Tab-separated table of C-alpha atoms and ligand atoms in Angstrom:
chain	number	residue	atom	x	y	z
A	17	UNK	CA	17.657	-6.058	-25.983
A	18	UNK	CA	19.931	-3.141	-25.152
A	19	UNK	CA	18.725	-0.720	-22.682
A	20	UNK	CA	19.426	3.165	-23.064
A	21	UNK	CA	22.934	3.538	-21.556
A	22	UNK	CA	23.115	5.742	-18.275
A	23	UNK	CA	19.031	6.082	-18.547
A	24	UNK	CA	17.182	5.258	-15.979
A	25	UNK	CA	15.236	1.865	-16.419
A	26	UNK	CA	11.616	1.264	-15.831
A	27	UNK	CA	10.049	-1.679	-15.910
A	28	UNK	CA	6.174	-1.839	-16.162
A	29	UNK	CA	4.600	0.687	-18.431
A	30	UNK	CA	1.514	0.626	-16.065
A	31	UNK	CA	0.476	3.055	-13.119
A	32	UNK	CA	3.354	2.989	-11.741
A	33	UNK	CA	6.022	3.040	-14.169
A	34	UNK	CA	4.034	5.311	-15.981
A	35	UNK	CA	4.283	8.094	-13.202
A	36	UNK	CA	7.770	7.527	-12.318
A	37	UNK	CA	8.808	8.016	-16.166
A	38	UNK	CA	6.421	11.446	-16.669
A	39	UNK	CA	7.910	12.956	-13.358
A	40	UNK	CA	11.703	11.645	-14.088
A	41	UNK	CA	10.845	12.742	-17.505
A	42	UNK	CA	9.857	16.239	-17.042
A	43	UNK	CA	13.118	17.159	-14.581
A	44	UNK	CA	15.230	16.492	-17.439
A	45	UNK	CA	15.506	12.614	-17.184
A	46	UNK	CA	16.003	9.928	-20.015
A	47	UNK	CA	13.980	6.879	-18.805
A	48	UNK	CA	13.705	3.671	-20.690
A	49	UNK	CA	10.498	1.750	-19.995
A	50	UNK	CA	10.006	-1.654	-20.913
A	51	UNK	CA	7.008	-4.035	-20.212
A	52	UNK	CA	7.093	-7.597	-21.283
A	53	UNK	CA	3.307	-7.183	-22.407
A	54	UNK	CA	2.593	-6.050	-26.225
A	55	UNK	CA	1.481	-3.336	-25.261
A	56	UNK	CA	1.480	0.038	-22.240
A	57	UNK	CA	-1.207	0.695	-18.952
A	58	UNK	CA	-0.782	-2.410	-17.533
A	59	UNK	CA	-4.127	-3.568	-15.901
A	60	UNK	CA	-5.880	-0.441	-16.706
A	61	UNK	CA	-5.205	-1.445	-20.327
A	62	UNK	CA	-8.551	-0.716	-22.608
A	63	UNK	CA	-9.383	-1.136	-26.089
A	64	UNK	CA	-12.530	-0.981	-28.505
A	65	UNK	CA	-13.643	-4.636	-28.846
A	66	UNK	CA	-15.980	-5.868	-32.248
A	67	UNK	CA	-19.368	-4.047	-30.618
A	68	UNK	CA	-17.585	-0.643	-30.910
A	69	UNK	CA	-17.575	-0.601	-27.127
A	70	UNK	CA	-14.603	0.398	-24.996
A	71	UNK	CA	-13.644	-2.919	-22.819
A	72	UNK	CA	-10.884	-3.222	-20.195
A	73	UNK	CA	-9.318	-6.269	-20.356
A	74	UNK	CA	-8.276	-6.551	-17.218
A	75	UNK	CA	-11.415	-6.033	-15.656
A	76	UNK	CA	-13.070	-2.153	-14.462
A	77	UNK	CA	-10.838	0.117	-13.472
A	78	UNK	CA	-12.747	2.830	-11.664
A	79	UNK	CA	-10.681	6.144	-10.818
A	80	UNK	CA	-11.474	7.480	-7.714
A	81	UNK	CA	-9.419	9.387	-4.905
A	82	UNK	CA	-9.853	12.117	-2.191
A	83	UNK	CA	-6.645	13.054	-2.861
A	84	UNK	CA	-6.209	16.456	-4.874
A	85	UNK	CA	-2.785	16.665	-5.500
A	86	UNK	CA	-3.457	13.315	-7.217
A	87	UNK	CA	-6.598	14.774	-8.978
A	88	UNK	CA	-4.885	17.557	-10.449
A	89	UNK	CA	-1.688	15.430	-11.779
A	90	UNK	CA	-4.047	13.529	-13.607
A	91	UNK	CA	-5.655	15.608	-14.913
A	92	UNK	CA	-2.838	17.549	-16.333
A	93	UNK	CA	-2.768	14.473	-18.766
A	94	UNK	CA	-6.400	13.721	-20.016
A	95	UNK	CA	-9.669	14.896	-20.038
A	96	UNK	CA	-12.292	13.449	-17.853
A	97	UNK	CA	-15.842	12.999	-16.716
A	98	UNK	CA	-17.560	12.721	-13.767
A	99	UNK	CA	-19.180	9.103	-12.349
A	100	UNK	CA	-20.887	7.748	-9.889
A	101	UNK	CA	-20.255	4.249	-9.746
A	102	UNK	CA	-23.379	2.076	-8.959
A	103	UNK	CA	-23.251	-1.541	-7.917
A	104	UNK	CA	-26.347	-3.974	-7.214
A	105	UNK	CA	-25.863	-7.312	-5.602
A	106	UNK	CA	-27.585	-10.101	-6.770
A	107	UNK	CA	-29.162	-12.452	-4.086
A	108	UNK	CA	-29.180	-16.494	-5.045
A	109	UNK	CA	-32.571	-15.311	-4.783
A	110	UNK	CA	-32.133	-13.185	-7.937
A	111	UNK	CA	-33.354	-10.318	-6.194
A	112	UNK	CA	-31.083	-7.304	-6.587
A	113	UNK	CA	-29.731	-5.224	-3.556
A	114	UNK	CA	-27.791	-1.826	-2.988
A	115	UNK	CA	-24.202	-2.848	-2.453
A	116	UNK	CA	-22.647	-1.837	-0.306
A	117	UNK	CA	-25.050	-2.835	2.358
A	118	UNK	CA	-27.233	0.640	3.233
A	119	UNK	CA	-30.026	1.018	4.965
A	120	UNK	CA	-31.844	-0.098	1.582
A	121	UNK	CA	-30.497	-3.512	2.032
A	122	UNK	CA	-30.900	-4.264	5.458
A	123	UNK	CA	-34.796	-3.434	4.712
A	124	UNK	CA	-35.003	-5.665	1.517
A	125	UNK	CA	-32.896	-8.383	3.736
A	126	UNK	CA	-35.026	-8.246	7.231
A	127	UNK	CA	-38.109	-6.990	5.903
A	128	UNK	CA	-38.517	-3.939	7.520
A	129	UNK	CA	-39.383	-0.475	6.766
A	130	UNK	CA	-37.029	1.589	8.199
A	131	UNK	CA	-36.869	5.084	6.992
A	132	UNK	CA	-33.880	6.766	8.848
A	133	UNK	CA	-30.108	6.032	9.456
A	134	UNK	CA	-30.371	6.080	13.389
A	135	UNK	CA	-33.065	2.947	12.901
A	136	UNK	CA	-30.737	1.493	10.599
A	137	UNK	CA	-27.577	1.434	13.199
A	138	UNK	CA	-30.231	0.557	16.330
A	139	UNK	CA	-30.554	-2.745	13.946
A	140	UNK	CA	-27.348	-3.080	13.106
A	141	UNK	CA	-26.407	-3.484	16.740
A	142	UNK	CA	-29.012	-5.547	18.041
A	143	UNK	CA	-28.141	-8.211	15.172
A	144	UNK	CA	-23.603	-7.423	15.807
A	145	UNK	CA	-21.250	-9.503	17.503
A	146	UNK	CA	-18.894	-7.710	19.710
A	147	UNK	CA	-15.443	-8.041	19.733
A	148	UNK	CA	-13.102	-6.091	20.964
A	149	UNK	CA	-10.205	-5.896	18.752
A	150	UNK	CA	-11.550	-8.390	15.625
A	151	UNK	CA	-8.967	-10.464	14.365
A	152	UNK	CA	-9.912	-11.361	11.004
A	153	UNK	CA	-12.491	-10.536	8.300
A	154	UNK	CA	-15.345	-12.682	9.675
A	155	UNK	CA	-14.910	-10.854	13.336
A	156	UNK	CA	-14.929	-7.780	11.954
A	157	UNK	CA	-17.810	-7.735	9.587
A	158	UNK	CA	-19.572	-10.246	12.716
A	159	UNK	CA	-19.368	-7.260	15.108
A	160	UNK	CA	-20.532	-4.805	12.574
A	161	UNK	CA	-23.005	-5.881	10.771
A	162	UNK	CA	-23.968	-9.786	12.574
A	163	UNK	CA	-23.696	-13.048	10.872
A	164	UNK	CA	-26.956	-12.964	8.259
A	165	UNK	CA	-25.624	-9.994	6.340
A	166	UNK	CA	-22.212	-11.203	6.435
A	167	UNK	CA	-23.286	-14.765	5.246
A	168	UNK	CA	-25.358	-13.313	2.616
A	169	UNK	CA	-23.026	-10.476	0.947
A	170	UNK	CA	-19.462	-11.347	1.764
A	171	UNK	CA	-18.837	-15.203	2.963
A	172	UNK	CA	-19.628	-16.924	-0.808
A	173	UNK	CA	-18.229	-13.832	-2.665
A	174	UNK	CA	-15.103	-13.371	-0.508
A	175	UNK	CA	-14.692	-17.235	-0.626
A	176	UNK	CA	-14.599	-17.433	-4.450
A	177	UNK	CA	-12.736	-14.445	-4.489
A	178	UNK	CA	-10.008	-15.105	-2.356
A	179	UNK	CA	-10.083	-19.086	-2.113
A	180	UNK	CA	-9.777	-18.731	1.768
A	181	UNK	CA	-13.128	-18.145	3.992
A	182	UNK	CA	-13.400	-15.030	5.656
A	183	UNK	CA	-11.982	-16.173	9.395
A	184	UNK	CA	-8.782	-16.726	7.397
A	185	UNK	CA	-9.125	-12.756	5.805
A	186	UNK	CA	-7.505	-9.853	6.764
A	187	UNK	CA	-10.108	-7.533	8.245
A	188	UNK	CA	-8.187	-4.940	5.776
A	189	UNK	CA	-9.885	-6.275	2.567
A	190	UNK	CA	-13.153	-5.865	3.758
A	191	UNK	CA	-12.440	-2.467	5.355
A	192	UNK	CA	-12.022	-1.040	1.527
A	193	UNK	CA	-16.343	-1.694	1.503
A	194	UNK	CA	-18.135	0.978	3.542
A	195	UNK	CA	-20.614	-0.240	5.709
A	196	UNK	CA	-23.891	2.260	5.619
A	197	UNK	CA	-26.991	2.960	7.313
A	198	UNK	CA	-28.389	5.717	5.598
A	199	UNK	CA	-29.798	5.503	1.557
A	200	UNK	CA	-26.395	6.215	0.115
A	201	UNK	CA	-25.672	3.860	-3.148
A	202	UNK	CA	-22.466	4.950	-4.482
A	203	UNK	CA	-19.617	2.008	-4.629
A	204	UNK	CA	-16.963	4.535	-3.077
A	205	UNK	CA	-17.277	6.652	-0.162
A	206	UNK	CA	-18.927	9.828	-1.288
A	207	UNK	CA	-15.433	12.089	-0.251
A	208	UNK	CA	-13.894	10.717	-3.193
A	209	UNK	CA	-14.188	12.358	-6.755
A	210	UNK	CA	-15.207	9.836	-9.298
A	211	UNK	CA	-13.714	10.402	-12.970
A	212	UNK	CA	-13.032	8.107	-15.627
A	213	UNK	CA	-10.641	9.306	-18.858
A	214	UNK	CA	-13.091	10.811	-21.715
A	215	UNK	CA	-10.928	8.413	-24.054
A	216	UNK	CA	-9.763	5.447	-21.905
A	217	UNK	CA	-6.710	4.589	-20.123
A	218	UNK	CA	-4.557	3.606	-22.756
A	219	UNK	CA	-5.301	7.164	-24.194
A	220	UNK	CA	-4.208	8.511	-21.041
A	221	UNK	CA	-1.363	6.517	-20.615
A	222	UNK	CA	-0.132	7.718	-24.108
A	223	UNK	CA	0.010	10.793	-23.481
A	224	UNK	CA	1.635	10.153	-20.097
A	225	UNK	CA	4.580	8.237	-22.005
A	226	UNK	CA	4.702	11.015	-24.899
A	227	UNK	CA	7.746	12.963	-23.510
A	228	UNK	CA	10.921	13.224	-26.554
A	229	UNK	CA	12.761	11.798	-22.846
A	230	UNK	CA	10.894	8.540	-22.427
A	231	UNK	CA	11.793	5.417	-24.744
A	232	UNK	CA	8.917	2.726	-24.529
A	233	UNK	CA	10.446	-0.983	-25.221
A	234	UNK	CA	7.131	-3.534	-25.357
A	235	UNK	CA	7.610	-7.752	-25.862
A	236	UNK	CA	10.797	-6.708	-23.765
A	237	UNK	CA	11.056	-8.872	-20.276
A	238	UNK	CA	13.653	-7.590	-18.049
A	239	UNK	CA	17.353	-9.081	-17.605
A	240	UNK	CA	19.452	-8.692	-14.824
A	241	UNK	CA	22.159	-7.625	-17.072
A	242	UNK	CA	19.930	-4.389	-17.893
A	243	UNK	CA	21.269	-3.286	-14.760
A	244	UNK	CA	24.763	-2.780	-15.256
A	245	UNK	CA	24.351	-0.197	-18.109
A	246	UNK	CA	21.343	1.796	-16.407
A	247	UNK	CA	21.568	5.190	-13.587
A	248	UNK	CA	18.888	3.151	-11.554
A	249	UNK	CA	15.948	0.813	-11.919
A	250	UNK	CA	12.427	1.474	-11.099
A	251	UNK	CA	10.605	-2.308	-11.203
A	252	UNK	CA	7.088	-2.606	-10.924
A	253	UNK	CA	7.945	-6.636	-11.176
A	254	UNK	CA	7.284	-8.742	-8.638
A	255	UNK	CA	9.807	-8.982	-6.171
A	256	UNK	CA	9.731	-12.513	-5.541
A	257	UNK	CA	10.818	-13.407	-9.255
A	258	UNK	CA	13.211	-10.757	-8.916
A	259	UNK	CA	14.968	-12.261	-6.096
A	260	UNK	CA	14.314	-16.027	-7.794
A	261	UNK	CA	11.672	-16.889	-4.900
A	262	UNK	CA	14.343	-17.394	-2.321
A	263	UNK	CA	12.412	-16.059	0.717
A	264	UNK	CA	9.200	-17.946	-0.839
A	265	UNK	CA	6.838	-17.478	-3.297
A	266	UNK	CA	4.267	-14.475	-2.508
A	267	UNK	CA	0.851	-15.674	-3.816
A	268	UNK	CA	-1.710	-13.889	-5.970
A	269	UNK	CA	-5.571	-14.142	-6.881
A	270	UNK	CA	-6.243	-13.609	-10.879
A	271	UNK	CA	-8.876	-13.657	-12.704
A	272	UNK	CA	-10.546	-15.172	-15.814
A	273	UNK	CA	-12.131	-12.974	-18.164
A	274	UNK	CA	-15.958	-14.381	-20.241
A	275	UNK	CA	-16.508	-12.313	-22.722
A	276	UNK	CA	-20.174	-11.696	-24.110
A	277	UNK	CA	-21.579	-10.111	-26.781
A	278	UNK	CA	-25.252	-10.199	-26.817
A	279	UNK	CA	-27.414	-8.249	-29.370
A	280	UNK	CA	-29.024	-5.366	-27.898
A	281	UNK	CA	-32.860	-6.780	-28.008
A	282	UNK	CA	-31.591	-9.980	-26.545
A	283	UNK	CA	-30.056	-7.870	-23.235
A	284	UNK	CA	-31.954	-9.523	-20.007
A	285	UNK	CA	-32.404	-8.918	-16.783
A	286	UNK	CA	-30.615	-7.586	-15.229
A	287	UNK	CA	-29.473	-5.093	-17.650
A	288	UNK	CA	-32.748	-5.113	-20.075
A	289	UNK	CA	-34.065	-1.801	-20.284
A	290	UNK	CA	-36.716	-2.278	-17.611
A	291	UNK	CA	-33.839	-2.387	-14.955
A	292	UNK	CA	-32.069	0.468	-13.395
A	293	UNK	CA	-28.317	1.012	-15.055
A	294	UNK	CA	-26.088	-0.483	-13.075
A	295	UNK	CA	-22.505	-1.301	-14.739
A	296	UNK	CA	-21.670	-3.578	-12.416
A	297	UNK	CA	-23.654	-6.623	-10.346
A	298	UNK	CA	-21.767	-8.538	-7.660
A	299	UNK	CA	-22.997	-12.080	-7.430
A	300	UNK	CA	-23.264	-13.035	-4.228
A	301	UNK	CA	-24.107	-17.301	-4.547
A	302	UNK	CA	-21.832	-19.984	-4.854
A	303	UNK	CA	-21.297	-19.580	-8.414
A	304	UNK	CA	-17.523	-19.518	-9.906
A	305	UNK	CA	-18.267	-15.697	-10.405
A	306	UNK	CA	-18.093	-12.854	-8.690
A	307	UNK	CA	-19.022	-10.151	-10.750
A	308	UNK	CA	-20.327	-9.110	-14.527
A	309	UNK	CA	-19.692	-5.943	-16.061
A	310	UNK	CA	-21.777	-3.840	-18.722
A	311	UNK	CA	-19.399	-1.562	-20.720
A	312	UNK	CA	-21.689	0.166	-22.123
A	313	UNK	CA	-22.970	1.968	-19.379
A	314	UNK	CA	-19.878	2.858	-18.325
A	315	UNK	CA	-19.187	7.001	-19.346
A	316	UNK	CA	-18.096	7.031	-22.947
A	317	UNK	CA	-18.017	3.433	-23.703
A	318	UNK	CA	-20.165	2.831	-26.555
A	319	UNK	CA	-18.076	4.332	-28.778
A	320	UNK	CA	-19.898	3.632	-31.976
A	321	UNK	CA	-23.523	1.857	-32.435
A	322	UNK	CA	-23.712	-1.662	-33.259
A	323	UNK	CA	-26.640	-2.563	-31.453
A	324	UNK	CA	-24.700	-5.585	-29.622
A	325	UNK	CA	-23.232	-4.930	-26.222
A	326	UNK	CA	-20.640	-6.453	-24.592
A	327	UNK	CA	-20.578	-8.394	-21.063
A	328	UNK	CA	-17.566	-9.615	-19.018
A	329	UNK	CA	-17.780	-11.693	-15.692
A	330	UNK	CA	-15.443	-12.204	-13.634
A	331	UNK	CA	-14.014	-15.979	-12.180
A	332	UNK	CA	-11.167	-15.320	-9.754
A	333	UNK	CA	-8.614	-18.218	-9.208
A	334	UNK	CA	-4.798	-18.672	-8.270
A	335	UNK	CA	-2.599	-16.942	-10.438
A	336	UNK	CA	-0.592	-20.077	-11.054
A	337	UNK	CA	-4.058	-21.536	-13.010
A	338	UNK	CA	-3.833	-17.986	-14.903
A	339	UNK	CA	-0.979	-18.120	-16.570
A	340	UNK	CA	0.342	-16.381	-13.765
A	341	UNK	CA	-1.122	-13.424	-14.311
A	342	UNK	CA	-0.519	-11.502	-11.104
A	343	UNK	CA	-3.702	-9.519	-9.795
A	344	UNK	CA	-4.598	-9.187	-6.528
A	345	UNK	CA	-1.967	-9.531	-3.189
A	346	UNK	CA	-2.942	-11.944	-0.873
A	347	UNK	CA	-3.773	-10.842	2.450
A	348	UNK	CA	-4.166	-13.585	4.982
A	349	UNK	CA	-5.667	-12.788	8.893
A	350	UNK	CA	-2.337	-14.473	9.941
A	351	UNK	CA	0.399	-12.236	7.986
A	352	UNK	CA	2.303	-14.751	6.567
A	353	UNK	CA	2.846	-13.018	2.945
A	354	UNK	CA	3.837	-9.848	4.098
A	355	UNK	CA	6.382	-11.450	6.366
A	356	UNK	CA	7.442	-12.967	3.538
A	357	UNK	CA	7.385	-9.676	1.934
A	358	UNK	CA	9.575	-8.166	4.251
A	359	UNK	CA	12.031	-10.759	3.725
A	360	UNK	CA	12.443	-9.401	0.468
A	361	UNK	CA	12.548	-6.030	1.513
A	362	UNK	CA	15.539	-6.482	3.535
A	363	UNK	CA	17.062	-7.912	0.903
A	364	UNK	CA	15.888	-5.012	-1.627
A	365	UNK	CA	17.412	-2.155	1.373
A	366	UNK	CA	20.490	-4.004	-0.107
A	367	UNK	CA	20.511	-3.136	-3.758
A	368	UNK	CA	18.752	0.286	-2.703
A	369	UNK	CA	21.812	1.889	-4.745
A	370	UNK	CA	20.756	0.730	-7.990
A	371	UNK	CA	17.007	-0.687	-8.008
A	372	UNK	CA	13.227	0.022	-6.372
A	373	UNK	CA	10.686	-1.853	-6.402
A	374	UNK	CA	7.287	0.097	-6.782
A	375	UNK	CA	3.612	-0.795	-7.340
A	376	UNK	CA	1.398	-3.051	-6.388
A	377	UNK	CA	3.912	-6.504	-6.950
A	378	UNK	CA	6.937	-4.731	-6.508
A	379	UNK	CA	5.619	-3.481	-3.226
A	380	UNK	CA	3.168	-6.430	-2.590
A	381	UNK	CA	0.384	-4.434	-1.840
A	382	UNK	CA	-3.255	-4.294	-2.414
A	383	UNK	CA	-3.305	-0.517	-4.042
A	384	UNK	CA	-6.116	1.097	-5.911
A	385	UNK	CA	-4.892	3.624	-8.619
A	386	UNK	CA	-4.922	6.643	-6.909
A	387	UNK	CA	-2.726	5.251	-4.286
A	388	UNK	CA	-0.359	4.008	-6.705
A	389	UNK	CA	-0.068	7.483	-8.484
A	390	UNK	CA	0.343	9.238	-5.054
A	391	UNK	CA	3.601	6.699	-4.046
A	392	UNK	CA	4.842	6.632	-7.373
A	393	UNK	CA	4.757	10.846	-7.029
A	394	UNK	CA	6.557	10.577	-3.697
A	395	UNK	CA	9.153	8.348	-5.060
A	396	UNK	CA	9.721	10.014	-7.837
A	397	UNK	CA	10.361	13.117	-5.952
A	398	UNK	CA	12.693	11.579	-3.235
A	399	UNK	CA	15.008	10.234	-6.146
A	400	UNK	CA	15.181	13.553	-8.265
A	401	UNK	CA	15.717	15.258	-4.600
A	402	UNK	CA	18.995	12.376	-4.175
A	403	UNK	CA	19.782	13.023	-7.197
A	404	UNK	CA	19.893	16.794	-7.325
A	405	UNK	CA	18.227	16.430	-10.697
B	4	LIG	N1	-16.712	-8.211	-1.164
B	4	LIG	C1	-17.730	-9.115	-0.923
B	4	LIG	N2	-18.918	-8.949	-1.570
B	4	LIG	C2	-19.138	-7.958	-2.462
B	4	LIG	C3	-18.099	-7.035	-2.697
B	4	LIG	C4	-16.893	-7.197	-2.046
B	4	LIG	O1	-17.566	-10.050	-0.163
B	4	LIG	O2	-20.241	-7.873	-3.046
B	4	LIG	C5	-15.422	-8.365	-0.444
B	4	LIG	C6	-14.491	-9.320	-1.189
B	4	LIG	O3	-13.710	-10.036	-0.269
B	4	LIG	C7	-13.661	-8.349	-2.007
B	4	LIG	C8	-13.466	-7.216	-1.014
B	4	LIG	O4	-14.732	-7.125	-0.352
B	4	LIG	O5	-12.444	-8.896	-2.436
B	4	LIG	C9	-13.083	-5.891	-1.633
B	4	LIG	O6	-14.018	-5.595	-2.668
B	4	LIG	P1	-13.713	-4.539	-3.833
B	4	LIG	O7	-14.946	-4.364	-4.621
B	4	LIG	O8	-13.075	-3.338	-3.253
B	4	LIG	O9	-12.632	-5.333	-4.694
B	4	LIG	P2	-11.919	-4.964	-6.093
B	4	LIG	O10	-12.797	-4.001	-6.820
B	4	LIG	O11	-10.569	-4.421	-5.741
B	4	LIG	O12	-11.837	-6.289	-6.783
């Protein structure tokens, strides 16, 4: 496929890409995005599946951020509503817990009754592991919250999650899960502002890539020969396959997607009506899965009424068993992908004159969307700046 001569290329029409082509786009730009997928947002890619219910088929994607000049660029582009995302845990027990841990849990787990925060941390102590400077996921979670809670709600979950047991964990994962001792149930810290798009991400991302500037190119994988007709190359590809692995293959977690689609009468536990409406349980047993989503209770959703809903767990493995779909960065206590990772970066500083690499595997980097936006804002600026566009 020919590229748009003396545009500049894009590859990945997801968060990243997306940004980078409205920004170039609206300083006068011509950008060319391709993606090798069928069709644009990447991950956050939703549709409306046979129960008339919006799915994401690359699992939830739940916009959140404390950042406001990412707020307000989003906004720019679609309308949204406010959330509060919910999660329960479900014990092997098949009891169902606030997650993250709060002060909730830690009563339902010990059997106590405690009714204020301060009794919640005076616990929380007494049961911790001190260590100094912890090392790893397992020290770090050890010497906040002792070994019970952290074999309970993180060792089975972060082992099928991951494929590597929490000692062998960057603390950083973990870090991403507040740890709470007051009554507080929402997923993300309460300083963020919680919106979802009023008609789904691909909606959004439309009108993102609507610009008479931006050309959209899908069942188009990139070429190395792209680049010698192009201004510059933004690639949200992975930088490994870029480079043809020759500093070492940088590993990823995926995940496999069940689909179910249960009539609405049939709906159990944990979801039947006699439950609280929680979109999203985290199983924390030995099970291949780690959690199961309910679309419909997600803010405009249920599109139309077909009295079935739809159901999707979640069963993390190695991208290579996923047709390598590339999902989640691995990040290991000892460091040994990002030093990869900075292998290729010094090789990247090379072509800096013609190609960056951006996102979460062109950067290698475990980034939630907001953080994505905000780099991709940044970058996007630095180049027109360069440029003097
Ligand atoms: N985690 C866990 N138990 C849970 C939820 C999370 O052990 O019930 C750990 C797990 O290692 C996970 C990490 O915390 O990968 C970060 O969780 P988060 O929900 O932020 O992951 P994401 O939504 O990005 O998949």
């Amino acid at each position: 496929m020919n590229v748009e001569r003396r545009s500049v290329l894009i590859v990945g029409a997801g968060f990243a890409g997306a940004v980078y082509a409205r920004c170039l786009a609206e300083a006068d730009v011509r950008v060319h995005v391709i993606d090798k997928r069928s069709h644009i947002a990447g991950n956050a890619f939703d549709e409306t599946g046979p129960d008339g219910i919006r799915v994401h088929r690359y699992g939830p994607h739940l916009f959140h951020t404390a950042n406001e000049r990412v707020l307000a660029w989003v906004q720019k582009y679609a309308h949204w509503t406010s959330f509060t995302h919910r999660v329960r845990a479900q014990l092997p027990s098949g009891v169902l817990t606030a997650m993250p841990i709060n002060l909730d849990t830690i009563n339902a787990v010990f059997g106590t009754a405690f009714s204020t925060s301060d009794q919640g941390k005076e616990h929380l102590k007494k049961i911790a592991i001190p260590v100094a400077n912890p090392s790893n996921a397992a020290e770090y979670l050890g010497s906040r919250i002792g070994t019970l809670l952290t074999d309970l709600f993180f060792r089975p979950y972060t082992k099928k999650m991951w494929g590597v047991n929490l000692e062998d964990l960057s603390a950083s994962v973990i870090k991403r899960i507040p740890l709470r001792t007051d009554q507080t149930d929402t997923y993300f810290p309460t300083s963020d502002t919680q919106i979802m798009p009023n008609l789904g991400y691909t909606s959004f991302f439309k009108n993102l890539l609507d610009h008479p500037l931006i050309k959209v190119s899908l069942d188009t994988s990139f070429d190395q020969a792209m680049l010698s007709d192009v201004r510059y190359c933004f690639a949200s590809m992975p930088i490994d396959e870029f480079y043809n692995f020759r500093e070492g293959e940088l590993p990823y977690r995926s995940i496999r997607f069940h689909h179910r689609s249960v009539e609405i009468d049939k709906v159990e536990a944990p979801w039947s009506p006699f439950v609280l409406p929680y979109s999203v349980i985290n199983y924390t047993d030995s099970s291949p899965y780690t959690r199961e989503t309910a679309w419909h209770l997600m803010p405009n959703h249920l599109e139309h009424e077909t009295y079935r809903r739809t159901f999707t767990r979640e069963e993390p493995c190695d991208y290579r068993d996923n047709f390598m779909e590339r999902y989640y960065p691995v990040k290991t206590a000892d460091g040994l992908n990002e030093k990869i990772y900075r292998r290729y970066t010094c090789l990247s500083e090379l072509d800096a004159s013609r190609i960056s690499f951006i996102g979460r595997c062109g950067t290698y980097q475990y980034l939630d969307m907001d953080q994505v936006i905000n780099q991709s804002l940044t970058g996007a600026e630095k180049w027109l700046q360069a440029n003097r566009c």
